[in-house]
Each structure stands twice: as C-alpha cells, then as structure tokens.
PDB file of C-alpha atoms in Angstrom:
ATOM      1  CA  UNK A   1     -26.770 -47.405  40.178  1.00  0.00           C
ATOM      2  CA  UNK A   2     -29.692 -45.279  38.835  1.00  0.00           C
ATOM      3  CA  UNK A   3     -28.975 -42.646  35.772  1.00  0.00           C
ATOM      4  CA  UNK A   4     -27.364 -38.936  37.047  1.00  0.00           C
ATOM      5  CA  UNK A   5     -30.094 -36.652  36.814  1.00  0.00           C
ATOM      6  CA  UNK A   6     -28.082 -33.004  37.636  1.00  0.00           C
ATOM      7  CA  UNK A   7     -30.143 -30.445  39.553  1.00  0.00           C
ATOM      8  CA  UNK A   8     -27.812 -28.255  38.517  1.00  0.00           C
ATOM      9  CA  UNK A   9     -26.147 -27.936  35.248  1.00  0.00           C
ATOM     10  CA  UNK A  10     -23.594 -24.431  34.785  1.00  0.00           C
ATOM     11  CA  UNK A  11     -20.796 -23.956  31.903  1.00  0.00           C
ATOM     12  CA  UNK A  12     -18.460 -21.551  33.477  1.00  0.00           C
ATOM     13  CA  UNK A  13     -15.830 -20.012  31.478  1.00  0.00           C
ATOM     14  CA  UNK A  14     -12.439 -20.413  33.071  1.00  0.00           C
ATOM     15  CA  UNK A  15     -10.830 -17.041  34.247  1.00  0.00           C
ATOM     16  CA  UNK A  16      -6.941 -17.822  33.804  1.00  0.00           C
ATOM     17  CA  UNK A  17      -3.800 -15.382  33.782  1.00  0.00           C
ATOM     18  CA  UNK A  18      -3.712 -15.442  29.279  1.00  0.00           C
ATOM     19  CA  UNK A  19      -0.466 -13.574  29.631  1.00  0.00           C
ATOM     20  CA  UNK A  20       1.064 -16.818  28.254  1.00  0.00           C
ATOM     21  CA  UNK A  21      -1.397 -16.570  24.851  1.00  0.00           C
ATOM     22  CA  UNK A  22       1.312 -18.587  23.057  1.00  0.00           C
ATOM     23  CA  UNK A  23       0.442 -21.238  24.883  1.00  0.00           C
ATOM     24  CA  UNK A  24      -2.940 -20.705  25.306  1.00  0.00           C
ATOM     25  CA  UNK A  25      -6.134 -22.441  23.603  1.00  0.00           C
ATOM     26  CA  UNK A  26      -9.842 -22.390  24.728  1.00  0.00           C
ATOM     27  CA  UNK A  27     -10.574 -23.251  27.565  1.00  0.00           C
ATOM     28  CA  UNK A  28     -13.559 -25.041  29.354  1.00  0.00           C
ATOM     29  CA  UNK A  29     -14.713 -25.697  32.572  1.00  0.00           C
ATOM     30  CA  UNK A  30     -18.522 -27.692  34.043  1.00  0.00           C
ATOM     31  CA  UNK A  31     -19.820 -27.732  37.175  1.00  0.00           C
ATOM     32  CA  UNK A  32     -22.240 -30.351  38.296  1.00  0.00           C
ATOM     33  CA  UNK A  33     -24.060 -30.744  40.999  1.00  0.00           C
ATOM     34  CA  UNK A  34     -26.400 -33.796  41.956  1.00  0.00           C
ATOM     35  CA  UNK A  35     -27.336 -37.151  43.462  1.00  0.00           C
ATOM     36  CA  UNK A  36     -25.797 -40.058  42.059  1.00  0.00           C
ATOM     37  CA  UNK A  37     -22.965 -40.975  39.329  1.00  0.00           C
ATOM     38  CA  UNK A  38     -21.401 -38.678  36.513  1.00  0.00           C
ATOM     39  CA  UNK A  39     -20.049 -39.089  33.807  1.00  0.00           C
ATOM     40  CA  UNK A  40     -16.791 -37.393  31.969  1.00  0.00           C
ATOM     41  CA  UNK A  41     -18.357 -35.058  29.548  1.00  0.00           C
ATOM     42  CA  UNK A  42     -14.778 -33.196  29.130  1.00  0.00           C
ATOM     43  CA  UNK A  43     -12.133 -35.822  29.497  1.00  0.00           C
ATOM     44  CA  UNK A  44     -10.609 -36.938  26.275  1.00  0.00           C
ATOM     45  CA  UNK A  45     -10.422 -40.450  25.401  1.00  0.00           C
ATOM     46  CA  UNK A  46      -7.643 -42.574  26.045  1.00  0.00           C
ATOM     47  CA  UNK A  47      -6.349 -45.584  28.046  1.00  0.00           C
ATOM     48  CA  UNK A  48      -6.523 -43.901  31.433  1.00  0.00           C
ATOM     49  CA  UNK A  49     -10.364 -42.077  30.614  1.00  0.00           C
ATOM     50  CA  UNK A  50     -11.565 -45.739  32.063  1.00  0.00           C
ATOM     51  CA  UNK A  51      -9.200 -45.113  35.228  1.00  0.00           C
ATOM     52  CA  UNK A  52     -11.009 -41.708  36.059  1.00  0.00           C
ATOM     53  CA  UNK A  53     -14.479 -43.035  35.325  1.00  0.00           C
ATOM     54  CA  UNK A  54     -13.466 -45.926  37.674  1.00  0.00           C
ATOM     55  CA  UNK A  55     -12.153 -42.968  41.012  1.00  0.00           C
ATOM     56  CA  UNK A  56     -15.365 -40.991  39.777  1.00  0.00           C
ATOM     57  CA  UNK A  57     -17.592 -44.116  40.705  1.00  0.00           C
ATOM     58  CA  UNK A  58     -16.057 -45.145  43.968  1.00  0.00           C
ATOM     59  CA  UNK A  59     -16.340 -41.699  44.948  1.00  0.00           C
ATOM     60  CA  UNK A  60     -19.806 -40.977  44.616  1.00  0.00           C
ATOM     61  CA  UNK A  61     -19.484 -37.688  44.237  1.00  0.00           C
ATOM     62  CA  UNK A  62     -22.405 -35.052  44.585  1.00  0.00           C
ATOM     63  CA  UNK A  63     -20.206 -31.791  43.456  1.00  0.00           C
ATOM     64  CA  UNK A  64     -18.279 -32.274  40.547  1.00  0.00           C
ATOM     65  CA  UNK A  65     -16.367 -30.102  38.295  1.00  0.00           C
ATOM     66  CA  UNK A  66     -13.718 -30.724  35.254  1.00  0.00           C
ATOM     67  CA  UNK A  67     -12.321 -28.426  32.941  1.00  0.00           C
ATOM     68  CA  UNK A  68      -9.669 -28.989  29.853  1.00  0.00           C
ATOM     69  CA  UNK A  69      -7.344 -27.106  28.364  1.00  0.00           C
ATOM     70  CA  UNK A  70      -5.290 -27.457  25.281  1.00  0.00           C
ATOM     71  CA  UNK A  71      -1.542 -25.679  24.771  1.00  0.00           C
ATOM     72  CA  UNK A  72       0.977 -25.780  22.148  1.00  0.00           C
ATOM     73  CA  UNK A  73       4.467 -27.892  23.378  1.00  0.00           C
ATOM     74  CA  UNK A  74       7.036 -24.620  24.104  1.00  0.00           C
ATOM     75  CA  UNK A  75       9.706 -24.616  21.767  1.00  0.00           C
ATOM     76  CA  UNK A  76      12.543 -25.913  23.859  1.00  0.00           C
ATOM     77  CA  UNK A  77      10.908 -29.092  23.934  1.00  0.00           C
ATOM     78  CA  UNK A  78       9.420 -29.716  20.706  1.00  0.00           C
ATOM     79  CA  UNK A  79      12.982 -31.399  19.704  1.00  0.00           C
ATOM     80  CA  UNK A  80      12.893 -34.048  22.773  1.00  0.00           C
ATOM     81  CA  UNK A  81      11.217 -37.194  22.807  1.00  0.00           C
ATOM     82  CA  UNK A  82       7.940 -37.818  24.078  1.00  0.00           C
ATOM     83  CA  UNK A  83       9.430 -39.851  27.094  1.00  0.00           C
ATOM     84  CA  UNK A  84      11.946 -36.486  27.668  1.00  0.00           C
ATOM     85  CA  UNK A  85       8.919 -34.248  27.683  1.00  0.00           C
ATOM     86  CA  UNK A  86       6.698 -36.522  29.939  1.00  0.00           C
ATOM     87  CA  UNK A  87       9.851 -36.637  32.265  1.00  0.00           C
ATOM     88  CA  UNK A  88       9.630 -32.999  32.218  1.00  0.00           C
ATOM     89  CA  UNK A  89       6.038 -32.417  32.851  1.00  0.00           C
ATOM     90  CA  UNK A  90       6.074 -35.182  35.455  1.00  0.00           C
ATOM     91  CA  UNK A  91       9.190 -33.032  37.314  1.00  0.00           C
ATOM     92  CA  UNK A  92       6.943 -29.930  37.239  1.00  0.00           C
ATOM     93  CA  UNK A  93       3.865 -31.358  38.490  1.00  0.00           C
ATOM     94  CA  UNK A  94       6.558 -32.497  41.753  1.00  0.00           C
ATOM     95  CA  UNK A  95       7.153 -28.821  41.968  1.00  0.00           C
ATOM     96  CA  UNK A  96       4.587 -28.111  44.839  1.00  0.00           C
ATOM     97  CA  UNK A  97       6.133 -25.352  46.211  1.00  0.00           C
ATOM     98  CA  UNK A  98       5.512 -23.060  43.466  1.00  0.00           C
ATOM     99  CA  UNK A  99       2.038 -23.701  44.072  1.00  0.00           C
ATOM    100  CA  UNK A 100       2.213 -21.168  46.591  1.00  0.00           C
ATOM    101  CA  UNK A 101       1.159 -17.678  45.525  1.00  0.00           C
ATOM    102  CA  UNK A 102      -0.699 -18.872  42.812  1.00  0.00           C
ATOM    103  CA  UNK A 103      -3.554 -16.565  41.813  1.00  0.00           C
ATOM    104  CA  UNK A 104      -7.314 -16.906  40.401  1.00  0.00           C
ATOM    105  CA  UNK A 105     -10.017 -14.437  39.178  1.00  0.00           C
ATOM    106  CA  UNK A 106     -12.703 -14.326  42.208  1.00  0.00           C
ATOM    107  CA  UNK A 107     -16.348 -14.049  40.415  1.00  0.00           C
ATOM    108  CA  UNK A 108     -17.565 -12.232  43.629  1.00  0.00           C
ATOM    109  CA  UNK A 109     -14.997  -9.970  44.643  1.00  0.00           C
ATOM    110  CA  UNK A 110     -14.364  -9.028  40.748  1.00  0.00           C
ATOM    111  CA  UNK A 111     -10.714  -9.475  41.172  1.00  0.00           C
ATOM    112  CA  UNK A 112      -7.621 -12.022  41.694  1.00  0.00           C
ATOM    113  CA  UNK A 113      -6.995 -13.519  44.593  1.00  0.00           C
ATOM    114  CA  UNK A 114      -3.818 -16.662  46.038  1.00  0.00           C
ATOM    115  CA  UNK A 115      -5.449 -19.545  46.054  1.00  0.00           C
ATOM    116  CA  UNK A 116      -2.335 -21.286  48.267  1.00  0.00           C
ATOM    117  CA  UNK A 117      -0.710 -19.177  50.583  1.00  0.00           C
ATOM    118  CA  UNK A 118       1.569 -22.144  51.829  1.00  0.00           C
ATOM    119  CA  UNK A 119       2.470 -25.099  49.723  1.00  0.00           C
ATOM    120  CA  UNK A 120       5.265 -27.271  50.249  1.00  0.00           C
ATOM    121  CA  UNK A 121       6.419 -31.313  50.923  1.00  0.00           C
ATOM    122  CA  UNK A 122       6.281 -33.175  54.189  1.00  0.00           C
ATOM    123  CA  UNK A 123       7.504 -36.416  55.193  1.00  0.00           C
ATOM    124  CA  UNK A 124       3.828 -38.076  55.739  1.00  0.00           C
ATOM    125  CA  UNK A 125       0.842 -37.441  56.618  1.00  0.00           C
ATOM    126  CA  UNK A 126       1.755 -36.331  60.447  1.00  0.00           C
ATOM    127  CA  UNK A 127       3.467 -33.501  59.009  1.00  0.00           C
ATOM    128  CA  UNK A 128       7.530 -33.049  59.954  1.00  0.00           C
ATOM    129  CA  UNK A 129       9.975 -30.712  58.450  1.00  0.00           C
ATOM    130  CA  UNK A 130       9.466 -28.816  55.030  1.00  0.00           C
ATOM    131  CA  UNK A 131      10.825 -31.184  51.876  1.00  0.00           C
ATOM    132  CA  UNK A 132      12.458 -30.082  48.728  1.00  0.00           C
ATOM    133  CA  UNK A 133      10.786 -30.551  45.788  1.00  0.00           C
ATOM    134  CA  UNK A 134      12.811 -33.614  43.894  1.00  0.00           C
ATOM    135  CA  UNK A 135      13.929 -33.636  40.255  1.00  0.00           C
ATOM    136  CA  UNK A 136      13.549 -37.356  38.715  1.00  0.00           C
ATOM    137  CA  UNK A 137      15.764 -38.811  36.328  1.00  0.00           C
ATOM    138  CA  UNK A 138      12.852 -41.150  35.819  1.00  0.00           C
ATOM    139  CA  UNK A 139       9.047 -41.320  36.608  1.00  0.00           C
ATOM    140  CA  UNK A 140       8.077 -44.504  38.753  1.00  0.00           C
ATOM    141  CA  UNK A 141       5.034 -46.034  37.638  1.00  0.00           C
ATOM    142  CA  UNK A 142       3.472 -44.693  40.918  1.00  0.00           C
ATOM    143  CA  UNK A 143       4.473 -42.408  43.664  1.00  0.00           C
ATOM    144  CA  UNK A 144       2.892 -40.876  46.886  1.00  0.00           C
ATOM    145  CA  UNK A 145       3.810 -37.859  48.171  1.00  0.00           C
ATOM    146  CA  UNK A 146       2.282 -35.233  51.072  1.00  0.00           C
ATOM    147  CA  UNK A 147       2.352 -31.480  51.253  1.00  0.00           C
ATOM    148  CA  UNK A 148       1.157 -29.188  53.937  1.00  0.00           C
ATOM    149  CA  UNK A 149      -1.597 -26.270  52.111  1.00  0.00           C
ATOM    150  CA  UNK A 150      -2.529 -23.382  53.381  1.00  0.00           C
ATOM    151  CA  UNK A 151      -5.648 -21.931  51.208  1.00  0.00           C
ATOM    152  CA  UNK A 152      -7.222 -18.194  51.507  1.00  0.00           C
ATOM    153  CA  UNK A 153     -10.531 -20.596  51.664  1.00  0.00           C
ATOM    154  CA  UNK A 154      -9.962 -23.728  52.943  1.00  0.00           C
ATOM    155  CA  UNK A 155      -7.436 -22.753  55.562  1.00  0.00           C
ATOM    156  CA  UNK A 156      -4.481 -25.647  56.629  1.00  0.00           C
ATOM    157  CA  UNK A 157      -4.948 -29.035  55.021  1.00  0.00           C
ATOM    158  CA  UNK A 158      -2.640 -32.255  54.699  1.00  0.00           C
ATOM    159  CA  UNK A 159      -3.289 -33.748  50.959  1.00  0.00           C
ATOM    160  CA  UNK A 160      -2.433 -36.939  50.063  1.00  0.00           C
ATOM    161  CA  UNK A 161      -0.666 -36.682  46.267  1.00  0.00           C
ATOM    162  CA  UNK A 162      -0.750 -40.030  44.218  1.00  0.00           C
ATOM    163  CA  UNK A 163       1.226 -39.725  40.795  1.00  0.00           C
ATOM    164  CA  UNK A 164       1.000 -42.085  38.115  1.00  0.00           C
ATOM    165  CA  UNK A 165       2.822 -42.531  35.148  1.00  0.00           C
ATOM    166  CA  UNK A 166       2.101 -44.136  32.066  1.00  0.00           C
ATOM    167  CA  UNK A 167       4.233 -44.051  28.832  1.00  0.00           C
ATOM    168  CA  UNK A 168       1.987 -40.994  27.254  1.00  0.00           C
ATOM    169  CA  UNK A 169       0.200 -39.427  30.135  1.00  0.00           C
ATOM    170  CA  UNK A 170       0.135 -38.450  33.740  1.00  0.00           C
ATOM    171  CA  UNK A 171      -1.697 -38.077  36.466  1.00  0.00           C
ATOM    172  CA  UNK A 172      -1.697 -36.494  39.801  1.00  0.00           C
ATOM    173  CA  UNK A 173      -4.781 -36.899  42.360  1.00  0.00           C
ATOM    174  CA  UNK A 174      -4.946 -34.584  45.216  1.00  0.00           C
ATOM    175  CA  UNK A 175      -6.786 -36.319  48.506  1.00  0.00           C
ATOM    176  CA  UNK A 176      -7.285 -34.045  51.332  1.00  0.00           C
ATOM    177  CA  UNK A 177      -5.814 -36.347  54.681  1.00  0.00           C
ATOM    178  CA  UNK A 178      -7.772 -33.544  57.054  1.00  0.00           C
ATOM    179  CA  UNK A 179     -11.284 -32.478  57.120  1.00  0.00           C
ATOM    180  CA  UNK A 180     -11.721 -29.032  55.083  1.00  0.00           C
ATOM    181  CA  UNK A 181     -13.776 -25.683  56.680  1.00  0.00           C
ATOM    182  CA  UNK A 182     -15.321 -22.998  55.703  1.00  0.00           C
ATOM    183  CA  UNK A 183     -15.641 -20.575  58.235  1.00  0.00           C
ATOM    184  CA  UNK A 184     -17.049 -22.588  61.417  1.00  0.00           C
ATOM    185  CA  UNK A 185     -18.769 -25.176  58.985  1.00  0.00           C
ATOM    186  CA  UNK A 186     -17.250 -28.363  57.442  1.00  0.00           C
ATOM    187  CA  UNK A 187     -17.116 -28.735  53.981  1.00  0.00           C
ATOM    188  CA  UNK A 188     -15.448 -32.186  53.469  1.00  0.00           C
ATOM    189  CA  UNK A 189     -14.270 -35.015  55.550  1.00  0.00           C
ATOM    190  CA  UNK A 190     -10.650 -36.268  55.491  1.00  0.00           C
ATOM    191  CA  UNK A 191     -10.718 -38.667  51.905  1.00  0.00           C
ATOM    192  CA  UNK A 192     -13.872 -36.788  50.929  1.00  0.00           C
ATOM    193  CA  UNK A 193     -12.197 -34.010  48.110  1.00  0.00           C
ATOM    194  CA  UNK A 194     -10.091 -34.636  45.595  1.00  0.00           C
ATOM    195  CA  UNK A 195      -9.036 -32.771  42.611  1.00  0.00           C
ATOM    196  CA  UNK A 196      -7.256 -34.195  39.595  1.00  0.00           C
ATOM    197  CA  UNK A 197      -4.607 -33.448  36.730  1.00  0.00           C
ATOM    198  CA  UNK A 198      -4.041 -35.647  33.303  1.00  0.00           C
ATOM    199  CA  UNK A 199      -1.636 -34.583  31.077  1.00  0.00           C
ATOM    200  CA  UNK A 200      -1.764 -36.430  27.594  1.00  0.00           C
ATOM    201  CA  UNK A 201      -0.657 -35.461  24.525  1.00  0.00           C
ATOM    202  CA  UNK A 202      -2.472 -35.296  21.277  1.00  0.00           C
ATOM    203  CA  UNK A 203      -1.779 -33.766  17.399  1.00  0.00           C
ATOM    204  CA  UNK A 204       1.355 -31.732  18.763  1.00  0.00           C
ATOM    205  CA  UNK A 205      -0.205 -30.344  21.730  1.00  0.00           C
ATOM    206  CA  UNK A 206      -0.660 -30.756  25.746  1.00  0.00           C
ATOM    207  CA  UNK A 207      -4.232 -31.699  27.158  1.00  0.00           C
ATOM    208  CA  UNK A 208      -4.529 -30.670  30.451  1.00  0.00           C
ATOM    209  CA  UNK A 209      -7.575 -32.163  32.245  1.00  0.00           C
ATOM    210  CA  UNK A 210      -8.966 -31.221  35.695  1.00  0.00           C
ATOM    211  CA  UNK A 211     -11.101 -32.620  37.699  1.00  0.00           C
ATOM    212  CA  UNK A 212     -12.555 -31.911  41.300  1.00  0.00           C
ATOM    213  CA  UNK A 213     -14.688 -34.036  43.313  1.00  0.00           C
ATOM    214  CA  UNK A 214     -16.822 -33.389  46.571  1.00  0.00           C
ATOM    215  CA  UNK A 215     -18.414 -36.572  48.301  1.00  0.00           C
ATOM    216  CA  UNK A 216     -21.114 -34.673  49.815  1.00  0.00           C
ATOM    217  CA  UNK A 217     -23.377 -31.383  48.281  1.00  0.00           C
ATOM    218  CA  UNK A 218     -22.482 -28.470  51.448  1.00  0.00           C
ATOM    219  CA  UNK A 219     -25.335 -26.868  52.719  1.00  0.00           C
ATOM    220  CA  UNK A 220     -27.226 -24.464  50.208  1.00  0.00           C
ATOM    221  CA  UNK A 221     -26.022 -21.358  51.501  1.00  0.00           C
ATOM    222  CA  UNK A 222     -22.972 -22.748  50.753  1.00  0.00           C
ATOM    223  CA  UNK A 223     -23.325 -24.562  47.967  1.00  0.00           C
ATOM    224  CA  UNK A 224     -22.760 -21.765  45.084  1.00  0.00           C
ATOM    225  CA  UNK A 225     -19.608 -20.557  47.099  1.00  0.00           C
ATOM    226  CA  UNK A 226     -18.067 -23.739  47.144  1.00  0.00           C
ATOM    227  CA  UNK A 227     -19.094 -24.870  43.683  1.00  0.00           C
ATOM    228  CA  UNK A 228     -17.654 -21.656  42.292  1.00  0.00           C
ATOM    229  CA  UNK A 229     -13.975 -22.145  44.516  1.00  0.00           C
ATOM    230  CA  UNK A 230     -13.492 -25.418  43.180  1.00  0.00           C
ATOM    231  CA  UNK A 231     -14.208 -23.665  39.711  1.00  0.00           C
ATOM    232  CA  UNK A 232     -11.177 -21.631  40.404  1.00  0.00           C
ATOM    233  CA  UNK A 233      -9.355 -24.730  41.961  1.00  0.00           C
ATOM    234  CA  UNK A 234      -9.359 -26.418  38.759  1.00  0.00           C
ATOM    235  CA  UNK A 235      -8.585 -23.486  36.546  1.00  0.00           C
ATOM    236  CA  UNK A 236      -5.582 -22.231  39.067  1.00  0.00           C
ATOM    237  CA  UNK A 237      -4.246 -25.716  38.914  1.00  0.00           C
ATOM    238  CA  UNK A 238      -4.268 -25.902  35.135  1.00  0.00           C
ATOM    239  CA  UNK A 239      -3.083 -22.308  34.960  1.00  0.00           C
ATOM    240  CA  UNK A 240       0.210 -23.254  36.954  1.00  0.00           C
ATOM    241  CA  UNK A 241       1.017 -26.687  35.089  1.00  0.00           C
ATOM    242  CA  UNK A 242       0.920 -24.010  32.002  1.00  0.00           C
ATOM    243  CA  UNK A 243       2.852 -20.955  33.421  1.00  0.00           C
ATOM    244  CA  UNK A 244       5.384 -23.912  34.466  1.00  0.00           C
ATOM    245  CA  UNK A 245       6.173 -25.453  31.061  1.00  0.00           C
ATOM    246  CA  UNK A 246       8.051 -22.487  29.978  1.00  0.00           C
ATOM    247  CA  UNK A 247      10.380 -22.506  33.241  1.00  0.00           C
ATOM    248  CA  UNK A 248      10.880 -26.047  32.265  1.00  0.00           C
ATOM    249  CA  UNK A 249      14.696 -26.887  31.186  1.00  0.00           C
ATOM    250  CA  UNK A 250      14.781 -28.168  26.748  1.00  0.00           C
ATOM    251  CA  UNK A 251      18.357 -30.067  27.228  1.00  0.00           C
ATOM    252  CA  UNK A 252      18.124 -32.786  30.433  1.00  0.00           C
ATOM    253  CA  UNK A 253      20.106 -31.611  33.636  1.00  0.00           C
TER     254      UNK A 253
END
C-alpha cells in the first residue's frame, strides 16, 4: 500500500466534563482525514498496539480520529490487584446503559449536548427485549455483545460490541450492524464505523485510548461536521469510562 499522505491534518483539544480533576491528566485528541493507511500516532506501545494497527489496515479507513487520556487509579482500588482492577474496568465498560445521557461540548453550538439518548443491551443483532447490563466474576478472553443507540446525530443504530481481554489491558470495538444518517444522507454503511477503547495500565495510572474509524470520507459539506462529531465521540466515550471508575465498587461483590 502506498505511504498516507493526510489532506487534512487538525489537533483538537478534547472538551471533557474536568469536574473529576483528580482524575484528570492532559488530554489529546487527532483527526485525520485522507486516502490510504494511517498510522497510530497516539496509541501507546504495548502487546495489543500491533492488534489495532492490524483493524486500522483492514479497515482502510479515510476519517480517522484517536485521542488518549491518562488518570490516576481512584483510591478504592489502588489496594487490589491488577487482575481485580482489570475485572473492574472490564465490568464498567459492560455498563452500556449508562451510556445514555452522556454529554459533550458542541464546537458549533458553543455548548453541551447527549451524545446517546438511548443506550442499552439486546439479544442480537435483530434487536428483542432490553438486557441488563451483567456483572462478571471473570473476563472471557473474548465476548460479543449488541446494544440498541439512539444518538442526537446519528439517530437509531444496532452496534456490534467485541470485548477482549488480555491479562493487562482491554479492549472494546464498537461496529455499527446498520447503516448511519445524517439528515437524508448516509454517512456509513453497516461494518463501515467503528470506534475503539484500550485500557492499559502504565507507572500507576489508567491509559485510556480512543479510536474512531470511517471507511469512506462523507461528502465535503459534510465532512467537517462529521469529523468534528466523531471528535466528541471519542472524547464522550473516554469521559464516561472516567466518570465511571469512581462509581466502581474497591472490595469485590
């Protein structure tokens, strides 16, 4: 494949709710947009680096934004294991229901908006009854799940959520199952967006990266809109993995 030459190069600061500044380090996020491959200028390194750069090349992406963030371990954890924690971040990242009513900054409209305004498990991906969000006592190496989203942009989609566990990180990818829309004009194709979470640990504190991916580059009117929602994607999805570490229990149920 030839070299990535971006057409389009932006360093966006995340906007995130810094109510929790104990937690709280800088944060980054880089849009991309352009023909060909990318590589992870954001991701740390590590064993499962090779695993993203490996989805990031089948995808073929033409949008693509990541973003990392860096928080202290709460206090009612600190005295667990590693395993205990990872059980415990791997529990909240399950908790897709409190994705709902999630907020981010909007650029344009100068103040926050919900991202999800319905978020919960379903049986598959033809939908059924509303699911509880489970509690592990252990992580499988690999789990799928589907939830039913409603987004203030997007509208209704079906994602596909593939967890994976490794003994000191995480992962969750988010596949939409349903074409996406803006308005009257499609965005994505069903398999064609993605967004994704790795949590690793390093020197005493949580790395949270983000990544979203877009097969195709929307049209140009569109293009900033989009570029700058998956921005807020990324930073809203971080954002909740950190307001939910606090909520998270320090003894095991």
């Amino acid at each position: 494949m030839s070299a990535f030459k971006p057409r389009a190069q932006l360093l966006i600061p995340c906007v995130l709710s810094l109510w929790l500044s104990p937690l709280a380090a800088q944060d980054t996020t880089r849009a991309y947009q352009g023909e060909g491959p990318l590589r992870l200028e954001l991701a740390p390194a590590g064993a499962d680096r090779a695993l993203l750069e490996s989805i990031l090349r089948q995808a073929e992406p033409q949008l693509v934004v990541e973003s990392i963030s860096s928080l202290e371990i709460p206090p009612q954890l600190t005295s667990l294991s590693q395993a205990e924690r990872f059980l415990r971040y791997g529990n909240s990242l399950r908790s897709i229901s409190s994705l709902k009513g999630i907020e981010y900054f909007s650029q344009s409209l100068g103040k926050k908006r919900v991202l999800f305004l319905e978020s919960y498990l379903i049986p598959g991906p033809d939908g059924g009854e509303m699911q509880n969000d489970p509690w592990l006592d252990s992580l499988p190496p690999r789990q799928i799940l589907y939830a039913r989203q409603k987004e203030a942009v997007f509208g209704l989609s079906i994602m596909r959520l593939d967890y994976r566990s490794g003994p000191a990180s995480l992962i969750l990818s988010m596949e939409n199952e349903n074409p996406l829309w803006l308005g009257p004009m499609r965005v994505a194709k069903a398999g064609e967006f993605s967004t994704i979470l790795w949590l690793s640990e390093d020197s005493g504190r949580i790395q949270v990266y983000a990544l979203a991916l877009l097969k195709e580059l929307p049209l140009k009117i569109l293009r900033a809109k989009v570029s700058q929602s998956f921005s807020n994607r990324v930073a809203a999805l971080s954002d909740w993995f950190r307001s939910g570490l606090y909520a998270l229990p320090g003894e095991p149920r």
